[in-house]
Tab-separated table of C-alpha atoms in Angstrom:
chain	number	residue	atom	x	y	z
A	1	UNK	CA	-6.568	-97.167	45.182
A	2	UNK	CA	-7.255	-95.720	48.258
A	3	UNK	CA	-9.081	-97.555	51.066
A	4	UNK	CA	-12.216	-95.160	51.609
A	5	UNK	CA	-15.000	-98.257	52.468
A	6	UNK	CA	-15.130	-99.256	56.540
A	7	UNK	CA	-12.831	-103.445	56.775
A	8	UNK	CA	-14.592	-106.310	56.462
A	9	UNK	CA	-14.079	-108.588	58.950
A	10	UNK	CA	-14.378	-112.363	58.554
A	11	UNK	CA	-16.810	-114.402	60.632
A	12	UNK	CA	-19.039	-118.017	61.638
A	13	UNK	CA	-22.505	-116.780	60.688
A	14	UNK	CA	-24.663	-113.784	60.413
A	15	UNK	CA	-27.904	-114.222	61.307
A	16	UNK	CA	-30.581	-113.976	58.255
A	17	UNK	CA	-31.714	-110.226	56.606
A	18	UNK	CA	-35.314	-111.206	58.134
A	19	UNK	CA	-33.333	-111.097	62.517
A	20	UNK	CA	-31.761	-108.291	61.603
A	21	UNK	CA	-32.281	-105.172	63.039
A	22	UNK	CA	-31.370	-101.501	64.855
A	23	UNK	CA	-31.162	-103.756	68.211
A	24	UNK	CA	-29.533	-106.348	66.431
A	25	UNK	CA	-25.383	-106.751	67.309
A	26	UNK	CA	-22.667	-109.228	67.686
A	27	UNK	CA	-19.233	-109.628	69.879
A	28	UNK	CA	-15.462	-109.901	66.794
A	29	UNK	CA	-13.419	-111.946	68.827
A	30	UNK	CA	-10.597	-114.001	68.206
A	31	UNK	CA	-7.662	-113.060	65.021
A	32	UNK	CA	-10.222	-110.920	63.436
A	33	UNK	CA	-10.874	-108.719	67.208
A	34	UNK	CA	-7.341	-108.807	67.696
A	35	UNK	CA	-6.835	-107.047	64.750
A	36	UNK	CA	-9.618	-104.660	64.402
A	37	UNK	CA	-8.386	-103.193	68.388
A	38	UNK	CA	-4.604	-103.273	67.886
A	39	UNK	CA	-4.172	-102.846	64.030
A	40	UNK	CA	-7.351	-100.836	62.813
A	41	UNK	CA	-7.718	-99.736	66.553
A	42	UNK	CA	-11.449	-99.278	66.216
A	43	UNK	CA	-12.979	-96.733	68.049
A	44	UNK	CA	-16.809	-96.802	69.079
A	45	UNK	CA	-18.769	-95.088	66.428
A	46	UNK	CA	-16.949	-96.135	63.952
A	47	UNK	CA	-17.879	-97.718	60.935
A	48	UNK	CA	-16.897	-102.099	59.446
A	49	UNK	CA	-18.036	-104.837	58.086
A	50	UNK	CA	-19.122	-108.889	58.286
A	51	UNK	CA	-18.791	-111.199	56.448
A	52	UNK	CA	-19.200	-114.958	56.399
A	53	UNK	CA	-17.259	-115.158	53.501
A	54	UNK	CA	-19.691	-117.357	51.742
A	55	UNK	CA	-21.920	-114.043	49.792
A	56	UNK	CA	-23.675	-112.732	53.572
A	57	UNK	CA	-22.653	-109.173	54.421
A	58	UNK	CA	-23.386	-106.901	57.352
A	59	UNK	CA	-23.190	-103.418	57.413
A	60	UNK	CA	-21.517	-102.133	60.984
A	61	UNK	CA	-21.168	-99.788	63.460
A	62	UNK	CA	-18.422	-99.731	66.572
A	63	UNK	CA	-20.313	-99.855	69.673
A	64	UNK	CA	-17.389	-100.848	72.670
A	65	UNK	CA	-14.077	-101.788	72.404
A	66	UNK	CA	-13.115	-104.127	74.662
A	67	UNK	CA	-9.328	-104.691	74.853
A	68	UNK	CA	-6.522	-106.185	76.694
A	69	UNK	CA	-5.576	-109.807	75.925
A	70	UNK	CA	-8.154	-111.171	74.850
A	71	UNK	CA	-9.584	-108.001	72.722
A	72	UNK	CA	-13.446	-108.302	71.744
A	73	UNK	CA	-15.545	-105.551	69.650
A	74	UNK	CA	-18.836	-105.402	70.675
A	75	UNK	CA	-20.392	-104.555	67.571
A	76	UNK	CA	-23.926	-103.272	66.297
A	77	UNK	CA	-25.649	-105.110	63.014
A	78	UNK	CA	-27.524	-102.486	60.917
A	79	UNK	CA	-28.237	-104.136	58.690
A	80	UNK	CA	-27.226	-107.812	56.667
A	81	UNK	CA	-27.315	-108.055	52.053
A	82	UNK	CA	-26.931	-111.249	50.357
A	83	UNK	CA	-24.708	-110.870	47.312
A	84	UNK	CA	-25.207	-113.363	44.370
A	85	UNK	CA	-22.503	-116.206	43.351
A	86	UNK	CA	-21.292	-115.051	39.793
A	87	UNK	CA	-23.396	-117.430	37.051
A	88	UNK	CA	-19.876	-117.871	35.088
A	89	UNK	CA	-17.416	-119.420	37.481
A	90	UNK	CA	-13.674	-118.894	37.168
A	91	UNK	CA	-11.498	-121.509	38.997
A	92	UNK	CA	-7.925	-121.335	39.070
A	93	UNK	CA	-5.804	-124.672	38.997
A	94	UNK	CA	-2.805	-122.193	40.507
A	95	UNK	CA	0.739	-124.404	39.401
A	96	UNK	CA	2.625	-124.368	43.511
A	97	UNK	CA	5.575	-121.503	43.190
A	98	UNK	CA	8.809	-121.440	45.006
A	99	UNK	CA	9.009	-118.705	47.806
A	100	UNK	CA	6.324	-116.758	48.414
A	101	UNK	CA	5.072	-116.764	44.361
A	102	UNK	CA	2.371	-118.933	44.950
A	103	UNK	CA	0.815	-116.845	47.858
A	104	UNK	CA	1.080	-113.721	45.847
A	105	UNK	CA	-0.930	-115.863	43.562
A	106	UNK	CA	-2.920	-116.824	45.357
A	107	UNK	CA	-4.005	-113.094	46.749
A	108	UNK	CA	-3.658	-110.919	43.687
A	109	UNK	CA	-6.370	-114.203	42.021
A	110	UNK	CA	-8.642	-113.000	44.914
A	111	UNK	CA	-8.314	-109.445	44.387
A	112	UNK	CA	-9.360	-110.114	40.554
A	113	UNK	CA	-12.558	-112.269	41.255
A	114	UNK	CA	-11.294	-116.186	41.277
A	115	UNK	CA	-14.025	-118.240	43.072
A	116	UNK	CA	-11.769	-121.225	43.929
A	117	UNK	CA	-8.001	-121.235	43.467
A	118	UNK	CA	-6.457	-124.868	42.948
A	119	UNK	CA	-2.983	-125.998	43.801
A	120	UNK	CA	-1.560	-127.644	41.065
A	121	UNK	CA	1.272	-130.612	42.037
A	122	UNK	CA	3.099	-129.850	38.459
A	123	UNK	CA	5.911	-131.264	37.017
A	124	UNK	CA	7.994	-127.754	36.021
A	125	UNK	CA	6.704	-126.658	39.951
A	126	UNK	CA	10.098	-125.727	41.791
A	127	UNK	CA	7.689	-125.909	45.209
A	128	UNK	CA	6.954	-129.620	46.412
A	129	UNK	CA	4.609	-129.925	49.419
A	130	UNK	CA	4.659	-133.198	50.531
A	131	UNK	CA	2.263	-134.849	52.845
A	132	UNK	CA	2.098	-134.202	56.488
A	133	UNK	CA	3.188	-131.277	58.461
A	134	UNK	CA	4.972	-129.251	55.840
A	135	UNK	CA	2.094	-129.837	53.331
A	136	UNK	CA	-0.369	-128.452	55.809
A	137	UNK	CA	1.451	-125.392	56.198
A	138	UNK	CA	2.217	-124.139	52.762
A	139	UNK	CA	-1.192	-125.540	52.050
A	140	UNK	CA	-2.954	-122.884	54.921
A	141	UNK	CA	-0.691	-120.392	54.441
A	142	UNK	CA	-2.425	-120.154	50.713
A	143	UNK	CA	-5.845	-120.115	52.825
A	144	UNK	CA	-4.397	-117.323	54.658
A	145	UNK	CA	-3.624	-114.935	51.850
A	146	UNK	CA	-7.153	-116.198	50.230
A	147	UNK	CA	-9.223	-114.984	52.860
A	148	UNK	CA	-6.836	-111.351	53.770
A	149	UNK	CA	-6.676	-110.749	50.039
A	150	UNK	CA	-10.810	-111.431	50.501
A	151	UNK	CA	-10.694	-108.935	53.242
A	152	UNK	CA	-8.595	-106.659	51.655
A	153	UNK	CA	-11.186	-106.290	48.754
A	154	UNK	CA	-14.574	-106.266	50.541
A	155	UNK	CA	-14.832	-109.667	49.083
A	156	UNK	CA	-18.564	-111.024	50.347
A	157	UNK	CA	-17.118	-114.987	49.067
A	158	UNK	CA	-13.368	-115.602	49.811
A	159	UNK	CA	-11.782	-118.437	47.879
A	160	UNK	CA	-12.153	-122.326	47.866
A	161	UNK	CA	-8.450	-122.803	48.564
A	162	UNK	CA	-8.841	-127.400	48.336
A	163	UNK	CA	-6.391	-129.605	48.756
A	164	UNK	CA	-3.050	-130.045	46.174
A	165	UNK	CA	-4.112	-131.613	42.660
A	166	UNK	CA	-1.981	-134.222	39.949
A	167	UNK	CA	-1.978	-133.547	36.745
A	168	UNK	CA	-4.796	-136.066	36.568
A	169	UNK	CA	-7.537	-135.024	38.663
A	170	UNK	CA	-7.055	-132.024	37.934
A	171	UNK	CA	-7.403	-133.469	34.354
A	172	UNK	CA	-11.184	-135.031	35.880
A	173	UNK	CA	-11.716	-130.998	37.061
A	174	UNK	CA	-10.770	-129.663	33.577
A	175	UNK	CA	-13.043	-132.300	31.675
A	176	UNK	CA	-15.924	-131.644	34.119
A	177	UNK	CA	-16.195	-127.682	33.198
A	178	UNK	CA	-17.746	-125.762	30.841
A	179	UNK	CA	-14.855	-124.149	29.825
A	180	UNK	CA	-10.918	-124.572	30.964
A	181	UNK	CA	-8.284	-122.668	29.679
A	182	UNK	CA	-4.615	-123.826	30.226
A	183	UNK	CA	-2.074	-120.154	29.568
A	184	UNK	CA	0.730	-119.964	27.155
A	185	UNK	CA	1.917	-117.792	26.346
A	186	UNK	CA	2.888	-119.947	22.682
A	187	UNK	CA	-0.274	-120.453	21.655
A	188	UNK	CA	-2.192	-119.937	18.261
A	189	UNK	CA	-5.641	-118.755	19.535
A	190	UNK	CA	-5.719	-115.807	22.556
A	191	UNK	CA	-7.810	-115.341	24.574
A	192	UNK	CA	-10.093	-112.846	23.397
A	193	UNK	CA	-10.738	-115.197	20.276
A	194	UNK	CA	-12.169	-117.390	22.904
A	195	UNK	CA	-16.025	-117.822	23.260
A	196	UNK	CA	-17.336	-117.484	26.460
A	197	UNK	CA	-20.114	-119.126	28.172
A	198	UNK	CA	-22.169	-116.947	30.092
A	199	UNK	CA	-22.456	-119.020	32.751
A	200	UNK	CA	-21.476	-122.125	34.310
A	201	UNK	CA	-17.716	-122.589	35.106
A	202	UNK	CA	-14.732	-121.863	33.621
A	203	UNK	CA	-11.099	-123.058	34.833
A	204	UNK	CA	-7.654	-121.156	33.574
A	205	UNK	CA	-4.538	-123.373	34.867
A	206	UNK	CA	-1.160	-122.077	35.696
A	207	UNK	CA	2.027	-123.580	35.021
A	208	UNK	CA	5.098	-122.979	37.133
A	209	UNK	CA	7.927	-120.833	36.483
A	210	UNK	CA	9.272	-124.052	34.000
A	211	UNK	CA	5.762	-123.747	32.128
A	212	UNK	CA	3.430	-127.090	31.403
A	213	UNK	CA	5.217	-129.371	30.155
A	214	UNK	CA	4.426	-131.796	26.350
A	215	UNK	CA	2.841	-134.354	28.418
A	216	UNK	CA	0.978	-132.172	30.689
A	217	UNK	CA	-0.401	-130.481	28.220
A	218	UNK	CA	-1.177	-133.383	26.014
A	219	UNK	CA	-3.971	-134.573	29.035
A	220	UNK	CA	-5.202	-131.544	29.725
A	221	UNK	CA	-6.064	-131.172	25.455
A	222	UNK	CA	-7.127	-134.495	25.888
A	223	UNK	CA	-9.354	-133.615	28.596
A	224	UNK	CA	-11.264	-130.674	26.526
A	225	UNK	CA	-9.001	-127.405	27.747
A	226	UNK	CA	-7.545	-124.797	24.742
A	227	UNK	CA	-4.129	-123.154	25.222
A	228	UNK	CA	-4.613	-119.401	25.141
A	229	UNK	CA	-2.073	-116.096	25.043
A	230	UNK	CA	-2.864	-113.504	27.176
A	231	UNK	CA	-0.604	-111.512	24.752
A	232	UNK	CA	2.148	-110.803	23.384
A	233	UNK	CA	4.822	-110.476	27.134
A	234	UNK	CA	5.488	-114.030	28.713
A	235	UNK	CA	3.907	-112.978	32.312
A	236	UNK	CA	5.162	-114.900	35.140
A	237	UNK	CA	2.921	-117.502	37.183
A	238	UNK	CA	2.484	-114.948	39.961
A	239	UNK	CA	1.154	-112.573	37.997
A	240	UNK	CA	-0.877	-114.470	35.092
A	241	UNK	CA	-4.270	-115.699	36.882
A	242	UNK	CA	-4.927	-111.783	37.997
A	243	UNK	CA	-4.806	-110.881	34.534
A	244	UNK	CA	-6.854	-113.684	32.754
A	245	UNK	CA	-9.241	-112.652	35.505
A	246	UNK	CA	-9.254	-109.169	34.789
A	247	UNK	CA	-9.631	-110.223	30.622
A	248	UNK	CA	-11.926	-112.070	31.159
A	249	UNK	CA	-14.475	-109.983	33.698
A	250	UNK	CA	-14.454	-107.216	30.659
A	251	UNK	CA	-15.504	-110.235	28.638
A	252	UNK	CA	-17.695	-111.344	30.562
A	253	UNK	CA	-21.061	-109.918	32.365
A	254	UNK	CA	-18.922	-110.788	35.904
A	255	UNK	CA	-18.153	-106.760	35.966
A	256	UNK	CA	-21.231	-105.368	35.370
C-alpha cells in the first residue's frame, strides 16, 4: 500500500490531551531525530505523528530542523488523542526461527495487529538463544523489529516482546488465556470453526520449522489449547501468525 499518511516517531511520553494546545511544542531527538532528518529528510511545515507506543498519538507539524552530529527536530503539537487497547487481545507465542525469519515473523505479526509476541524456545527450533550477550542481542532485534513495524503500520500500540519462555512456561500462559490455539496444519478443525471470544485474550502458538513436537502438543492440550489449521497449504513459521491474525481480524470485532 502507498505511504500516504504522516510518518510516526516513538517518544518516551506525550502530554495529556487536556494539556495539548496550538502552542504546545516538543523536541524530537536521539535515534528518532536521526531517522527524521537523515532518512525521511523532513522539513519545516511537514506533518508527522508522535507516539508513546502505549496508545497515545499526537498530530504534529515540524517547526524547525536542526541537523548536525546530534540532530533534533522542533515539533509543534496540534492535537493529542488516545487509541484504546482492543477488548480482544491477541498474543503470539512465536517459536525461535533460524536466520532472520524470527524477526520477519515479529514484523509481519506486528503489522497484522499482534498485541504481544512471546519468543518460545521450542524443542525443534533451529535457533538457540543462549543466556547472556548473544541471547540479549537476539531479543533486542525482535524488539527493534516490533518497534519499526509498529511505526510503519502507524500503530498507536507497540507489541510487548518479553523474555523468551520454555515450553512449560508457555503452557502456563496458555492456561491463563481465554482461548489458546496451536496452529497445526494437520489439525482436524479449521480456525473459522472455533468459537471466538469477544473480549479477553487469545494466545496463538506458532511452531518452528520442524513443527510442534508430540510432547509439546500434549503439554499444550493439557493446558487447554486447541489445535487449528489455517487452510489446505503449509505456511512458514515466519508468516503463519500474520495469516492467523488476519483471519481473526475478520472473524472478530478487531477490525471494526
